[in-house]
């Protein structure tokens, strides 16, 4: 009998198994016991389902919900179950999974034609719990693509069928649960019995699918009403209707027809119009507002947005003056440390808030100040040699991650500030059931910018990303609701433009590095997108901050 040698990272055991042994069988034999039920495994740094059969020597690490890929396995399967429950409970209704919000997933029931009630939620939850009790397997089947397309069309999943057709492959994979077929662009847990914890609640015009907390599977993330963010999503729907690009399949169609230039022009015009409208709001408050505070997570485009807003304010006859919050860092030896003993530059305590507010009050009183400059080489604040004095119609624009945190400006009268929050809320989805993660969008932007301007590899950016997200969750997102205005910096076409740059970087991540798993996932994601050339993107575009070729100085 032929055997293969398996090394299991979880318990550092090396053992030979018969050719074709499944990961589930190996898990049982090695008695792998994790904090939560095992969802899948990393095999040579690639995510695999427990039904995967090994035929060559492998390095295996079993993962549960506490691992990011374990959460993806769980969440995909849970959303599949929501789809099945909607089909069973409301056969005439179409489920549309819109966006990630409140640490869950906002969905709408198209065709219900009335408000979702508590009774509707109860029926859907009860249906889902019944399927969980039955422990029905998620069956993965490889079938001819034309047959897969026919199955998807019969189930009303035309936008998904279009994407399958565009792949141009002879065979495709579908997942089946008791006759219901679907595809969520990634792997699943073995069966519905794994989906033991979830929540459904009415949420605005739809419902919210709640998921377990990443570090505490037994408890769901609490529901947070994010009205301003929902308004951004409504604006997103309006843009989608104008552009007629609701999903990747439609964007690919326009690209194939040579109409990507039109998409770029209209997308950029929509951005410019919205920035102009924000400038008009500020202009209406010119007698009160003294400072504009712009916040947002990494790679949301804060710097370019600030410069474009300054242009629109100038059009309104105002005089914008930009200062950087980075120049108000405390000296290096006074920088707080994080839980790992590393410098925590994203903490508010890393900013000399007292000195910053002192200069703001001096400026607002008509005094002239000497602007500081932080010298990162020596880790100290020095005099920049620049002076600033505010006159009639002058405004300050400050861009930095703490812009929406009231702790940044404790000595400033709240009505004197205008707060803006930026995020890159992806405007296209795979299809009606698969939204594209905003976090992925920003990671891709940052990866390209890090390579272009900082000389970092994709692996280095991917390695740093969890720490970046941790800082955002601690220092940025809790304060986004304080914004007077939220701006969506994502562009409908951008992922198709970023593709050729990102793929080159991702393909250079070696298979023997831990970051290969994430690189492989993103490469698969890009395989569904047709590339768009960037020559029609204007030099003032926000996306130029990441690609290069901007006419702004950074």
PDB file of N, CA and C in Angstrom, residues 92-164:
ATOM      1  N   UNK A  92     -40.622  33.127  -2.986  1.00  0.00           N
ATOM      2  CA  UNK A  92     -40.728  34.170  -4.013  1.00  0.00           C
ATOM      3  C   UNK A  92     -39.712  35.292  -3.808  1.00  0.00           C
ATOM      4  N   UNK A  93     -38.953  35.239  -2.725  1.00  0.00           N
ATOM      5  CA  UNK A  93     -38.049  36.329  -2.355  1.00  0.00           C
ATOM      6  C   UNK A  93     -36.615  36.007  -2.773  1.00  0.00           C
ATOM      7  N   UNK A  94     -35.862  37.051  -3.112  1.00  0.00           N
ATOM      8  CA  UNK A  94     -34.454  36.891  -3.472  1.00  0.00           C
ATOM      9  C   UNK A  94     -33.585  37.521  -2.394  1.00  0.00           C
ATOM     10  N   UNK A  95     -32.667  36.739  -1.845  1.00  0.00           N
ATOM     11  CA  UNK A  95     -31.751  37.236  -0.827  1.00  0.00           C
ATOM     12  C   UNK A  95     -30.615  38.012  -1.488  1.00  0.00           C
ATOM     13  N   UNK A  96     -30.351  39.212  -0.946  1.00  0.00           N
ATOM     14  CA  UNK A  96     -29.202  39.990  -1.406  1.00  0.00           C
ATOM     15  C   UNK A  96     -28.361  40.354  -0.190  1.00  0.00           C
ATOM     16  N   UNK A  97     -27.158  39.794  -0.138  1.00  0.00           N
ATOM     17  CA  UNK A  97     -26.222  40.086   0.949  1.00  0.00           C
ATOM     18  C   UNK A  97     -25.441  41.331   0.541  1.00  0.00           C
ATOM     19  N   UNK A  98     -25.703  42.419   1.251  1.00  0.00           N
ATOM     20  CA  UNK A  98     -25.238  43.725   0.791  1.00  0.00           C
ATOM     21  C   UNK A  98     -23.816  44.058   1.222  1.00  0.00           C
ATOM     22  N   UNK A  99     -23.613  44.197   2.554  1.00  0.00           N
ATOM     23  CA  UNK A  99     -22.336  44.697   3.047  1.00  0.00           C
ATOM     24  C   UNK A  99     -22.040  44.153   4.436  1.00  0.00           C
ATOM     25  N   UNK A 100     -20.766  44.198   4.798  1.00  0.00           N
ATOM     26  CA  UNK A 100     -20.383  43.928   6.168  1.00  0.00           C
ATOM     27  C   UNK A 100     -20.592  45.184   6.996  1.00  0.00           C
ATOM     28  N   UNK A 101     -21.307  45.059   8.106  1.00  0.00           N
ATOM     29  CA  UNK A 101     -21.582  46.209   8.977  1.00  0.00           C
ATOM     30  C   UNK A 101     -21.855  45.687  10.373  1.00  0.00           C
ATOM     31  N   UNK A 102     -21.516  46.465  11.378  1.00  0.00           N
ATOM     32  CA  UNK A 102     -21.758  46.091  12.772  1.00  0.00           C
ATOM     33  C   UNK A 102     -21.195  44.703  13.073  1.00  0.00           C
ATOM     34  N   UNK A 103     -20.032  44.399  12.487  1.00  0.00           N
ATOM     35  CA  UNK A 103     -19.351  43.108  12.655  1.00  0.00           C
ATOM     36  C   UNK A 103     -20.224  41.938  12.198  1.00  0.00           C
ATOM     37  N   UNK A 104     -21.200  42.218  11.340  1.00  0.00           N
ATOM     38  CA  UNK A 104     -22.049  41.176  10.785  1.00  0.00           C
ATOM     39  C   UNK A 104     -22.272  41.439   9.310  1.00  0.00           C
ATOM     40  N   UNK A 105     -23.403  40.932   8.787  1.00  0.00           N
ATOM     41  CA  UNK A 105     -23.679  41.067   7.354  1.00  0.00           C
ATOM     42  C   UNK A 105     -25.101  41.567   7.148  1.00  0.00           C
ATOM     43  N   UNK A 106     -25.203  42.721   6.492  1.00  0.00           N
ATOM     44  CA  UNK A 106     -26.498  43.328   6.227  1.00  0.00           C
ATOM     45  C   UNK A 106     -27.090  42.733   4.958  1.00  0.00           C
ATOM     46  N   UNK A 107     -28.324  42.259   5.049  1.00  0.00           N
ATOM     47  CA  UNK A 107     -28.995  41.612   3.913  1.00  0.00           C
ATOM     48  C   UNK A 107     -30.351  42.258   3.664  1.00  0.00           C
ATOM     49  N   UNK A 108     -30.791  42.190   2.423  1.00  0.00           N
ATOM     50  CA  UNK A 108     -32.137  42.633   2.058  1.00  0.00           C
ATOM     51  C   UNK A 108     -32.880  41.489   1.381  1.00  0.00           C
ATOM     52  N   UNK A 109     -34.193  41.482   1.563  1.00  0.00           N
ATOM     53  CA  UNK A 109     -35.039  40.469   0.934  1.00  0.00           C
ATOM     54  C   UNK A 109     -35.781  41.128  -0.215  1.00  0.00           C
ATOM     55  N   UNK A 110     -35.260  40.941  -1.413  1.00  0.00           N
ATOM     56  CA  UNK A 110     -35.826  41.579  -2.603  1.00  0.00           C
ATOM     57  C   UNK A 110     -37.103  40.835  -3.007  1.00  0.00           C
ATOM     58  N   UNK A 111     -38.197  41.582  -3.134  1.00  0.00           N
ATOM     59  CA  UNK A 111     -39.471  40.961  -3.514  1.00  0.00           C
ATOM     60  C   UNK A 111     -40.401  40.731  -2.342  1.00  0.00           C
ATOM     61  N   UNK A 112     -39.943  40.966  -1.117  1.00  0.00           N
ATOM     62  CA  UNK A 112     -40.825  40.814   0.041  1.00  0.00           C
ATOM     63  C   UNK A 112     -41.892  41.899   0.035  1.00  0.00           C
ATOM     64  N   UNK A 113     -41.490  43.091  -0.416  1.00  0.00           N
ATOM     65  CA  UNK A 113     -42.404  44.229  -0.626  1.00  0.00           C
ATOM     66  C   UNK A 113     -43.141  44.645   0.642  1.00  0.00           C
ATOM     67  N   UNK A 114     -42.500  44.468   1.760  1.00  0.00           N
ATOM     68  CA  UNK A 114     -43.003  44.979   3.033  1.00  0.00           C
ATOM     69  C   UNK A 114     -41.849  44.962   4.022  1.00  0.00           C
ATOM     70  N   UNK A 115     -42.054  45.612   5.154  1.00  0.00           N
ATOM     71  CA  UNK A 115     -41.022  45.627   6.172  1.00  0.00           C
ATOM     72  C   UNK A 115     -40.842  44.238   6.780  1.00  0.00           C
ATOM     73  N   UNK A 116     -39.614  43.853   7.049  1.00  0.00           N
ATOM     74  CA  UNK A 116     -39.341  42.585   7.712  1.00  0.00           C
ATOM     75  C   UNK A 116     -39.815  42.673   9.159  1.00  0.00           C
ATOM     76  N   UNK A 117     -40.531  41.672   9.608  1.00  0.00           N
ATOM     77  CA  UNK A 117     -41.091  41.671  10.956  1.00  0.00           C
ATOM     78  C   UNK A 117     -40.326  40.714  11.868  1.00  0.00           C
ATOM     79  N   UNK A 118     -40.593  40.828  13.163  1.00  0.00           N
ATOM     80  CA  UNK A 118     -39.997  39.889  14.121  1.00  0.00           C
ATOM     81  C   UNK A 118     -40.443  38.463  13.835  1.00  0.00           C
ATOM     82  N   UNK A 119     -41.678  38.332  13.326  1.00  0.00           N
ATOM     83  CA  UNK A 119     -42.195  37.004  12.983  1.00  0.00           C
ATOM     84  C   UNK A 119     -41.405  36.393  11.826  1.00  0.00           C
ATOM     85  N   UNK A 120     -41.060  37.231  10.846  1.00  0.00           N
ATOM     86  CA  UNK A 120     -40.234  36.756   9.722  1.00  0.00           C
ATOM     87  C   UNK A 120     -38.878  36.268  10.228  1.00  0.00           C
ATOM     88  N   UNK A 121     -38.268  37.045  11.100  1.00  0.00           N
ATOM     89  CA  UNK A 121     -36.968  36.687  11.659  1.00  0.00           C
ATOM     90  C   UNK A 121     -37.058  35.367  12.423  1.00  0.00           C
ATOM     91  N   UNK A 122     -38.128  35.208  13.197  1.00  0.00           N
ATOM     92  CA  UNK A 122     -38.322  33.971  13.961  1.00  0.00           C
ATOM     93  C   UNK A 122     -38.420  32.763  13.026  1.00  0.00           C
ATOM     94  N   UNK A 123     -39.171  32.905  11.939  1.00  0.00           N
ATOM     95  CA  UNK A 123     -39.317  31.797  10.989  1.00  0.00           C
ATOM     96  C   UNK A 123     -37.988  31.430  10.344  1.00  0.00           C
ATOM     97  N   UNK A 124     -37.222  32.450   9.945  1.00  0.00           N
ATOM     98  CA  UNK A 124     -35.936  32.199   9.309  1.00  0.00           C
ATOM     99  C   UNK A 124     -34.957  31.530  10.274  1.00  0.00           C
ATOM    100  N   UNK A 125     -34.904  32.027  11.506  1.00  0.00           N
ATOM    101  CA  UNK A 125     -33.999  31.437  12.501  1.00  0.00           C
ATOM    102  C   UNK A 125     -34.398  29.998  12.808  1.00  0.00           C
ATOM    103  N   UNK A 126     -35.687  29.775  12.928  1.00  0.00           N
ATOM    104  CA  UNK A 126     -36.166  28.422  13.220  1.00  0.00           C
ATOM    105  C   UNK A 126     -35.793  27.461  12.085  1.00  0.00           C
ATOM    106  N   UNK A 127     -35.940  27.934  10.842  1.00  0.00           N
ATOM    107  CA  UNK A 127     -35.578  27.118   9.681  1.00  0.00           C
ATOM    108  C   UNK A 127     -34.088  26.784   9.709  1.00  0.00           C
ATOM    109  N   UNK A 128     -33.267  27.773  10.026  1.00  0.00           N
ATOM    110  CA  UNK A 128     -31.825  27.555  10.080  1.00  0.00           C
ATOM    111  C   UNK A 128     -31.465  26.558  11.186  1.00  0.00           C
ATOM    112  N   UNK A 129     -32.081  26.704  12.346  1.00  0.00           N
ATOM    113  CA  UNK A 129     -31.791  25.789  13.457  1.00  0.00           C
ATOM    114  C   UNK A 129     -32.176  24.347  13.103  1.00  0.00           C
ATOM    115  N   UNK A 130     -33.257  24.179  12.337  1.00  0.00           N
ATOM    116  CA  UNK A 130     -33.660  22.835  11.930  1.00  0.00           C
ATOM    117  C   UNK A 130     -32.592  22.201  11.035  1.00  0.00           C
ATOM    118  N   UNK A 131     -32.032  22.989  10.134  1.00  0.00           N
ATOM    119  CA  UNK A 131     -30.991  22.478   9.245  1.00  0.00           C
ATOM    120  C   UNK A 131     -29.703  22.175  10.022  1.00  0.00           C
ATOM    121  N   UNK A 132     -29.433  22.979  11.049  1.00  0.00           N
ATOM    122  CA  UNK A 132     -28.262  22.714  11.890  1.00  0.00           C
ATOM    123  C   UNK A 132     -28.432  21.381  12.614  1.00  0.00           C
ATOM    124  N   UNK A 133     -29.636  21.151  13.151  1.00  0.00           N
ATOM    125  CA  UNK A 133     -29.911  19.898  13.867  1.00  0.00           C
ATOM    126  C   UNK A 133     -29.773  18.683  12.958  1.00  0.00           C
ATOM    127  N   UNK A 134     -30.156  18.831  11.691  1.00  0.00           N
ATOM    128  CA  UNK A 134     -30.094  17.704  10.753  1.00  0.00           C
ATOM    129  C   UNK A 134     -28.661  17.402  10.307  1.00  0.00           C
ATOM    130  N   UNK A 135     -27.737  18.356  10.558  1.00  0.00           N
ATOM    131  CA  UNK A 135     -26.320  18.146  10.257  1.00  0.00           C
ATOM    132  C   UNK A 135     -26.111  17.674   8.813  1.00  0.00           C
ATOM    133  N   UNK A 136     -26.632  18.438   7.871  1.00  0.00           N
ATOM    134  CA  UNK A 136     -26.575  18.081   6.453  1.00  0.00           C
ATOM    135  C   UNK A 136     -25.230  18.502   5.862  1.00  0.00           C
ATOM    136  N   UNK A 137     -24.553  17.635   5.135  1.00  0.00           N
ATOM    137  CA  UNK A 137     -23.216  17.977   4.604  1.00  0.00           C
ATOM    138  C   UNK A 137     -23.276  19.024   3.488  1.00  0.00           C
ATOM    139  N   UNK A 138     -22.218  19.829   3.423  1.00  0.00           N
ATOM    140  CA  UNK A 138     -21.992  20.708   2.275  1.00  0.00           C
ATOM    141  C   UNK A 138     -21.182  19.886   1.281  1.00  0.00           C
ATOM    142  N   UNK A 139     -21.815  19.483   0.203  1.00  0.00           N
ATOM    143  CA  UNK A 139     -21.153  18.619  -0.784  1.00  0.00           C
ATOM    144  C   UNK A 139     -20.560  19.446  -1.918  1.00  0.00           C
ATOM    145  N   UNK A 140     -19.271  19.243  -2.138  1.00  0.00           N
ATOM    146  CA  UNK A 140     -18.565  19.936  -3.211  1.00  0.00           C
ATOM    147  C   UNK A 140     -18.497  19.026  -4.425  1.00  0.00           C
ATOM    148  N   UNK A 141     -19.010  19.507  -5.562  1.00  0.00           N
ATOM    149  CA  UNK A 141     -19.031  18.684  -6.768  1.00  0.00           C
ATOM    150  C   UNK A 141     -18.406  19.440  -7.931  1.00  0.00           C
ATOM    151  N   UNK A 142     -17.486  18.759  -8.640  1.00  0.00           N
ATOM    152  CA  UNK A 142     -16.934  19.303  -9.869  1.00  0.00           C
ATOM    153  C   UNK A 142     -17.742  18.813 -11.055  1.00  0.00           C
ATOM    154  N   UNK A 143     -18.328  19.733 -11.802  1.00  0.00           N
ATOM    155  CA  UNK A 143     -19.191  19.373 -12.933  1.00  0.00           C
ATOM    156  C   UNK A 143     -18.848  20.248 -14.132  1.00  0.00           C
ATOM    157  N   UNK A 144     -19.222  19.833 -15.345  1.00  0.00           N
ATOM    158  CA  UNK A 144     -18.990  20.684 -16.513  1.00  0.00           C
ATOM    159  C   UNK A 144     -19.562  22.082 -16.290  1.00  0.00           C
ATOM    160  N   UNK A 145     -18.819  23.091 -16.699  1.00  0.00           N
ATOM    161  CA  UNK A 145     -19.230  24.471 -16.435  1.00  0.00           C
ATOM    162  C   UNK A 145     -20.595  24.795 -17.032  1.00  0.00           C
ATOM    163  N   UNK A 146     -20.899  24.247 -18.228  1.00  0.00           N
ATOM    164  CA  UNK A 146     -22.203  24.555 -18.826  1.00  0.00           C
ATOM    165  C   UNK A 146     -23.348  23.998 -17.981  1.00  0.00           C
ATOM    166  N   UNK A 147     -23.107  22.843 -17.331  1.00  0.00           N
ATOM    167  CA  UNK A 147     -24.127  22.289 -16.437  1.00  0.00           C
ATOM    168  C   UNK A 147     -24.253  23.138 -15.173  1.00  0.00           C
ATOM    169  N   UNK A 148     -23.119  23.589 -14.645  1.00  0.00           N
ATOM    170  CA  UNK A 148     -23.138  24.452 -13.460  1.00  0.00           C
ATOM    171  C   UNK A 148     -23.896  25.739 -13.748  1.00  0.00           C
ATOM    172  N   UNK A 149     -23.661  26.312 -14.925  1.00  0.00           N
ATOM    173  CA  UNK A 149     -24.357  27.548 -15.318  1.00  0.00           C
ATOM    174  C   UNK A 149     -25.864  27.312 -15.385  1.00  0.00           C
ATOM    175  N   UNK A 150     -26.272  26.193 -15.985  1.00  0.00           N
ATOM    176  CA  UNK A 150     -27.704  25.872 -16.086  1.00  0.00           C
ATOM    177  C   UNK A 150     -28.337  25.740 -14.695  1.00  0.00           C
ATOM    178  N   UNK A 151     -27.634  25.079 -13.775  1.00  0.00           N
ATOM    179  CA  UNK A 151     -28.155  24.900 -12.416  1.00  0.00           C
ATOM    180  C   UNK A 151     -28.328  26.245 -11.725  1.00  0.00           C
ATOM    181  N   UNK A 152     -27.343  27.120 -11.874  1.00  0.00           N
ATOM    182  CA  UNK A 152     -27.401  28.425 -11.229  1.00  0.00           C
ATOM    183  C   UNK A 152     -28.536  29.275 -11.801  1.00  0.00           C
ATOM    184  N   UNK A 153     -28.713  29.226 -13.109  1.00  0.00           N
ATOM    185  CA  UNK A 153     -29.790  29.999 -13.737  1.00  0.00           C
ATOM    186  C   UNK A 153     -31.157  29.502 -13.266  1.00  0.00           C
ATOM    187  N   UNK A 154     -31.313  28.186 -13.157  1.00  0.00           N
ATOM    188  CA  UNK A 154     -32.589  27.621 -12.700  1.00  0.00           C
ATOM    189  C   UNK A 154     -32.911  28.048 -11.272  1.00  0.00           C
ATOM    190  N   UNK A 155     -31.871  28.319 -10.480  1.00  0.00           N
ATOM    191  CA  UNK A 155     -32.096  28.769  -9.106  1.00  0.00           C
ATOM    192  C   UNK A 155     -32.160  30.289  -8.996  1.00  0.00           C
ATOM    193  N   UNK A 156     -32.181  30.972 -10.140  1.00  0.00           N
ATOM    194  CA  UNK A 156     -32.290  32.425 -10.129  1.00  0.00           C
ATOM    195  C   UNK A 156     -31.007  33.153  -9.804  1.00  0.00           C
ATOM    196  N   UNK A 157     -29.871  32.487  -9.979  1.00  0.00           N
ATOM    197  CA  UNK A 157     -28.568  33.079  -9.646  1.00  0.00           C
ATOM    198  C   UNK A 157     -27.835  33.471 -10.935  1.00  0.00           C
ATOM    199  N   UNK A 158     -28.504  34.310 -11.739  1.00  0.00           N
ATOM    200  CA  UNK A 158     -27.979  34.654 -13.060  1.00  0.00           C
ATOM    201  C   UNK A 158     -26.639  35.372 -12.995  1.00  0.00           C
ATOM    202  N   UNK A 159     -26.481  36.274 -12.003  1.00  0.00           N
ATOM    203  CA  UNK A 159     -25.228  37.039 -11.932  1.00  0.00           C
ATOM    204  C   UNK A 159     -24.052  36.129 -11.593  1.00  0.00           C
ATOM    205  N   UNK A 160     -24.313  35.068 -10.824  1.00  0.00           N
ATOM    206  CA  UNK A 160     -23.271  34.095 -10.504  1.00  0.00           C
ATOM    207  C   UNK A 160     -22.962  33.238 -11.737  1.00  0.00           C
ATOM    208  N   UNK A 161     -23.999  32.885 -12.476  1.00  0.00           N
ATOM    209  CA  UNK A 161     -23.823  32.092 -13.696  1.00  0.00           C
ATOM    210  C   UNK A 161     -22.960  32.856 -14.709  1.00  0.00           C
ATOM    211  N   UNK A 162     -23.176  34.185 -14.800  1.00  0.00           N
ATOM    212  CA  UNK A 162     -22.396  34.998 -15.740  1.00  0.00           C
ATOM    213  C   UNK A 162     -20.910  34.940 -15.381  1.00  0.00           C
ATOM    214  N   UNK A 163     -20.600  35.011 -14.095  1.00  0.00           N
ATOM    215  CA  UNK A 163     -19.214  34.990 -13.660  1.00  0.00           C
ATOM    216  C   UNK A 163     -18.574  33.632 -13.955  1.00  0.00           C
ATOM    217  N   UNK A 164     -19.344  32.557 -13.793  1.00  0.00           N
ATOM    218  CA  UNK A 164     -18.835  31.224 -14.128  1.00  0.00           C
ATOM    219  C   UNK A 164     -18.523  31.126 -15.620  1.00  0.00           C
TER     220      UNK A 164
END
